[in-house]
Amino acid sequence: IALSRTGALCLAQVAPPNGPVYLVDVARMGADAFKTGALGALLEAKHLLKLVFDCRGDADALFHQFGVRMRGVFDVQVAFCVKKDKDHKGKRSAYLMGLRKALKECPGLDDETRAALDEVKAKGAQLFAPELGGNYEAWTARPMHPDLVTYAAADVTYLHHMHREWRRFVGEKKMIAITDRRMRERIESPEGLEQGTEAAAKRGSRREKFF
């Protein structure tokens, strides 16, 4: 689903540093996914560090659909973009770097694993991306297609690897402040980010000033 305040949040992925990955079926559970158990409290706890890749859509959907406001978040997308700036001697890209590109450069993975991950992302995208012949409703079909289960797990499996290697580019206190601002700006925006149009995709990928 095109994740936003109007695009349904179907899954929540949770991955401790040493695994396994847990997939919470928000499409079936609804608000109980956050009110029953501790998931909502975990996401809102300032003292528990959460890793995400591009916090904006998650924050918008969680707040406007479920009243959950994430805190204590480290946005790995920002760290990756700053790392790429350093690689290019400070030249700043006009656009944000996506997760698929980050996975290709994820530290500690061999070429075989990188190629397998890229295949996972490609196969999953074919099921839900309209431009590839897929349909967003694939995320709400149950049982979920195995390729989407693998796709969803891959989104979070390696965030800890990236965080360990790339956090040095942006200190954690500074990052949490940056992430808080990114989330707040999206949540408080009157229209959020309208999904499903080419213009929205361009706006969402255009890089803002981090510092």
Short mmCIF file of N, CA and C in Angstrom, two decimals, residues 65-147:
data_model
loop_
_atom_site.label_atom_id
_atom_site.label_comp_id
_atom_site.label_asym_id
_atom_site.label_seq_id
_atom_site.Cartn_x
_atom_site.Cartn_y
_atom_site.Cartn_z
N GLN A 65 -3.82 7.27 11.63
CA GLN A 65 -4.72 6.11 11.61
C GLN A 65 -4.89 5.46 12.97
N PHE A 66 -3.83 5.53 13.81
CA PHE A 66 -3.88 4.79 15.08
C PHE A 66 -3.53 5.62 16.31
N GLY A 67 -3.23 6.90 16.13
CA GLY A 67 -2.92 7.74 17.28
C GLY A 67 -1.59 7.43 17.92
N VAL A 68 -0.69 6.76 17.20
CA VAL A 68 0.63 6.40 17.72
C VAL A 68 1.65 7.40 17.20
N ARG A 69 2.42 8.00 18.09
CA ARG A 69 3.46 8.96 17.69
C ARG A 69 4.82 8.38 18.06
N MET A 70 5.58 8.00 17.05
CA MET A 70 6.89 7.38 17.30
C MET A 70 7.87 8.36 17.93
N ARG A 71 8.69 7.84 18.84
CA ARG A 71 9.74 8.63 19.47
C ARG A 71 10.98 7.75 19.58
N GLY A 72 12.14 8.41 19.74
CA GLY A 72 13.39 7.66 19.87
C GLY A 72 13.75 6.92 18.60
N VAL A 73 13.62 7.60 17.44
CA VAL A 73 13.78 6.94 16.15
C VAL A 73 15.07 7.41 15.46
N PHE A 74 15.82 6.46 14.93
CA PHE A 74 17.01 6.73 14.11
C PHE A 74 16.64 6.37 12.68
N ASP A 75 16.68 7.38 11.79
CA ASP A 75 16.31 7.17 10.39
C ASP A 75 17.55 6.79 9.58
N VAL A 76 17.64 5.52 9.24
CA VAL A 76 18.82 5.01 8.52
C VAL A 76 18.93 5.63 7.14
N GLN A 77 17.82 6.05 6.54
CA GLN A 77 17.88 6.71 5.24
C GLN A 77 18.74 7.97 5.30
N VAL A 78 18.57 8.77 6.35
CA VAL A 78 19.36 9.99 6.50
C VAL A 78 20.84 9.65 6.61
N ALA A 79 21.18 8.66 7.44
CA ALA A 79 22.58 8.27 7.61
C ALA A 79 23.17 7.80 6.28
N PHE A 80 22.40 7.06 5.50
CA PHE A 80 22.89 6.57 4.21
C PHE A 80 23.13 7.72 3.25
N CYS A 81 22.21 8.69 3.22
CA CYS A 81 22.37 9.83 2.33
C CYS A 81 23.61 10.65 2.70
N VAL A 82 23.83 10.85 4.00
CA VAL A 82 25.01 11.61 4.44
C VAL A 82 26.28 10.82 4.12
N LYS A 83 26.22 9.52 4.28
CA LYS A 83 27.37 8.67 3.93
C LYS A 83 27.71 8.79 2.45
N LYS A 84 26.68 8.82 1.59
CA LYS A 84 26.91 8.97 0.15
C LYS A 84 27.48 10.34 -0.17
N ASP A 85 27.05 11.37 0.58
CA ASP A 85 27.65 12.70 0.40
C ASP A 85 29.15 12.65 0.64
N LYS A 86 29.53 11.96 1.72
CA LYS A 86 30.96 11.83 2.06
C LYS A 86 31.71 11.08 0.96
N ASP A 87 31.07 10.04 0.43
CA ASP A 87 31.69 9.27 -0.65
C ASP A 87 31.97 10.14 -1.87
N HIS A 88 31.12 11.14 -2.07
CA HIS A 88 31.25 12.02 -3.24
C HIS A 88 31.83 13.38 -2.85
N LYS A 89 32.67 13.37 -1.81
CA LYS A 89 33.42 14.56 -1.37
C LYS A 89 32.50 15.75 -1.06
N GLY A 90 31.38 15.42 -0.41
CA GLY A 90 30.49 16.47 0.05
C GLY A 90 29.44 16.91 -0.95
N LYS A 91 29.47 16.37 -2.17
CA LYS A 91 28.46 16.74 -3.17
C LYS A 91 27.12 16.14 -2.77
N ARG A 92 26.12 16.98 -2.60
CA ARG A 92 24.83 16.56 -2.08
C ARG A 92 23.88 16.18 -3.21
N SER A 93 23.32 14.99 -3.12
CA SER A 93 22.34 14.56 -4.11
C SER A 93 21.04 15.32 -3.91
N ALA A 94 20.34 15.59 -5.00
CA ALA A 94 19.06 16.31 -4.93
C ALA A 94 17.93 15.39 -4.49
N TYR A 95 18.16 14.07 -4.53
CA TYR A 95 17.11 13.12 -4.22
C TYR A 95 17.54 12.17 -3.11
N LEU A 96 16.57 11.65 -2.39
CA LEU A 96 16.82 10.69 -1.33
C LEU A 96 17.21 9.34 -1.91
N MET A 97 18.02 8.60 -1.16
CA MET A 97 18.41 7.25 -1.56
C MET A 97 17.41 6.26 -0.96
N GLY A 98 16.95 5.32 -1.78
CA GLY A 98 15.96 4.35 -1.33
C GLY A 98 16.56 3.13 -0.66
N LEU A 99 15.69 2.33 -0.06
CA LEU A 99 16.14 1.15 0.68
C LEU A 99 16.79 0.11 -0.23
N ARG A 100 16.27 -0.04 -1.43
CA ARG A 100 16.85 -1.05 -2.33
C ARG A 100 18.31 -0.72 -2.63
N LYS A 101 18.61 0.55 -2.84
CA LYS A 101 20.00 0.97 -3.07
C LYS A 101 20.84 0.77 -1.81
N ALA A 102 20.26 1.08 -0.65
CA ALA A 102 20.98 0.90 0.61
C ALA A 102 21.32 -0.57 0.84
N LEU A 103 20.39 -1.46 0.52
CA LEU A 103 20.65 -2.89 0.69
C LEU A 103 21.81 -3.35 -0.19
N LYS A 104 21.93 -2.75 -1.38
CA LYS A 104 23.03 -3.12 -2.27
C LYS A 104 24.38 -2.73 -1.68
N GLU A 105 24.38 -1.72 -0.80
CA GLU A 105 25.63 -1.25 -0.20
C GLU A 105 25.72 -1.59 1.29
N CYS A 106 24.81 -2.42 1.76
CA CYS A 106 24.78 -2.78 3.18
C CYS A 106 26.10 -3.42 3.60
N PRO A 107 26.72 -2.94 4.67
CA PRO A 107 28.01 -3.47 5.11
C PRO A 107 27.92 -4.94 5.54
N GLY A 108 29.00 -5.66 5.29
CA GLY A 108 29.12 -7.03 5.79
C GLY A 108 28.43 -8.09 4.98
N LEU A 109 27.88 -7.75 3.81
CA LEU A 109 27.20 -8.73 2.98
C LEU A 109 28.06 -9.07 1.77
N ASP A 110 28.09 -10.36 1.42
CA ASP A 110 28.85 -10.74 0.24
C ASP A 110 28.01 -10.51 -1.02
N ASP A 111 28.64 -10.63 -2.16
CA ASP A 111 27.95 -10.34 -3.43
C ASP A 111 26.75 -11.25 -3.66
N GLU A 112 26.87 -12.52 -3.23
CA GLU A 112 25.76 -13.47 -3.41
C GLU A 112 24.54 -13.04 -2.61
N THR A 113 24.77 -12.61 -1.38
CA THR A 113 23.66 -12.15 -0.53
C THR A 113 23.04 -10.89 -1.09
N ARG A 114 23.87 -9.96 -1.57
CA ARG A 114 23.34 -8.73 -2.16
C ARG A 114 22.46 -9.03 -3.38
N ALA A 115 22.93 -9.96 -4.22
CA ALA A 115 22.16 -10.31 -5.41
C ALA A 115 20.84 -10.97 -5.03
N ALA A 116 20.87 -11.82 -4.00
CA ALA A 116 19.64 -12.49 -3.54
C ALA A 116 18.65 -11.47 -2.99
N LEU A 117 19.14 -10.50 -2.26
CA LEU A 117 18.27 -9.45 -1.72
C LEU A 117 17.64 -8.63 -2.84
N ASP A 118 18.42 -8.31 -3.84
CA ASP A 118 17.89 -7.54 -4.96
C ASP A 118 16.80 -8.32 -5.68
N GLU A 119 16.98 -9.62 -5.78
CA GLU A 119 15.96 -10.47 -6.41
C GLU A 119 14.69 -10.49 -5.56
N VAL A 120 14.85 -10.57 -4.23
CA VAL A 120 13.70 -10.55 -3.32
C VAL A 120 12.90 -9.27 -3.51
N LYS A 121 13.60 -8.13 -3.57
CA LYS A 121 12.91 -6.85 -3.72
C LYS A 121 12.22 -6.77 -5.09
N ALA A 122 12.87 -7.27 -6.12
CA ALA A 122 12.29 -7.22 -7.46
C ALA A 122 11.04 -8.09 -7.56
N LYS A 123 11.11 -9.31 -7.03
CA LYS A 123 9.96 -10.22 -7.10
C LYS A 123 8.78 -9.69 -6.30
N GLY A 124 9.07 -9.13 -5.13
CA GLY A 124 8.00 -8.58 -4.31
C GLY A 124 7.33 -7.39 -4.97
N ALA A 125 8.14 -6.50 -5.55
CA ALA A 125 7.60 -5.31 -6.19
C ALA A 125 6.67 -5.66 -7.35
N GLN A 126 6.95 -6.74 -8.05
CA GLN A 126 6.10 -7.14 -9.17
C GLN A 126 4.69 -7.50 -8.73
N LEU A 127 4.55 -7.86 -7.46
CA LEU A 127 3.23 -8.25 -6.94
C LEU A 127 2.37 -7.05 -6.54
N PHE A 128 3.02 -5.95 -6.09
CA PHE A 128 2.22 -4.84 -5.58
C PHE A 128 2.38 -3.52 -6.33
N ALA A 129 3.47 -3.33 -7.06
CA ALA A 129 3.71 -2.05 -7.72
C ALA A 129 2.90 -1.96 -9.02
N PRO A 130 1.97 -1.02 -9.13
CA PRO A 130 1.13 -0.92 -10.35
C PRO A 130 1.95 -0.75 -11.61
N GLU A 131 3.06 0.00 -11.54
CA GLU A 131 3.87 0.22 -12.73
C GLU A 131 4.57 -1.04 -13.23
N LEU A 132 4.58 -2.09 -12.36
CA LEU A 132 5.19 -3.37 -12.74
C LEU A 132 4.14 -4.44 -12.97
N GLY A 133 2.88 -4.02 -13.00
CA GLY A 133 1.80 -4.98 -13.23
C GLY A 133 1.18 -5.53 -11.95
N GLY A 134 1.60 -5.02 -10.80
CA GLY A 134 1.06 -5.49 -9.53
C GLY A 134 -0.10 -4.65 -9.05
N ASN A 135 -0.54 -4.96 -7.83
CA ASN A 135 -1.67 -4.24 -7.23
C ASN A 135 -1.42 -4.10 -5.74
N TYR A 136 -1.61 -2.90 -5.20
CA TYR A 136 -1.38 -2.67 -3.77
C TYR A 136 -2.22 -3.58 -2.88
N GLU A 137 -3.36 -4.06 -3.41
CA GLU A 137 -4.22 -4.92 -2.61
C GLU A 137 -3.56 -6.27 -2.29
N ALA A 138 -2.45 -6.55 -2.95
CA ALA A 138 -1.72 -7.79 -2.63
C ALA A 138 -1.31 -7.83 -1.17
N TRP A 139 -1.12 -6.64 -0.56
CA TRP A 139 -0.70 -6.59 0.85
C TRP A 139 -1.83 -6.98 1.80
N THR A 140 -3.08 -6.92 1.35
CA THR A 140 -4.19 -7.26 2.23
C THR A 140 -4.73 -8.67 1.97
N ALA A 141 -4.25 -9.33 0.93
CA ALA A 141 -4.70 -10.69 0.63
C ALA A 141 -4.13 -11.66 1.67
N ARG A 142 -4.98 -12.57 2.14
CA ARG A 142 -4.55 -13.58 3.10
C ARG A 142 -4.96 -14.95 2.61
N PRO A 143 -4.07 -15.95 2.66
CA PRO A 143 -2.71 -15.83 3.18
C PRO A 143 -1.84 -14.94 2.29
N MET A 144 -0.89 -14.27 2.90
CA MET A 144 -0.01 -13.39 2.16
C MET A 144 0.92 -14.20 1.27
N HIS A 145 1.16 -13.69 0.08
CA HIS A 145 2.06 -14.37 -0.85
C HIS A 145 3.45 -14.50 -0.21
N PRO A 146 4.07 -15.69 -0.30
CA PRO A 146 5.38 -15.89 0.33
C PRO A 146 6.43 -14.88 -0.12
N ASP A 147 6.36 -14.42 -1.36
CA ASP A 147 7.34 -13.44 -1.83
C ASP A 147 7.18 -12.09 -1.11
#
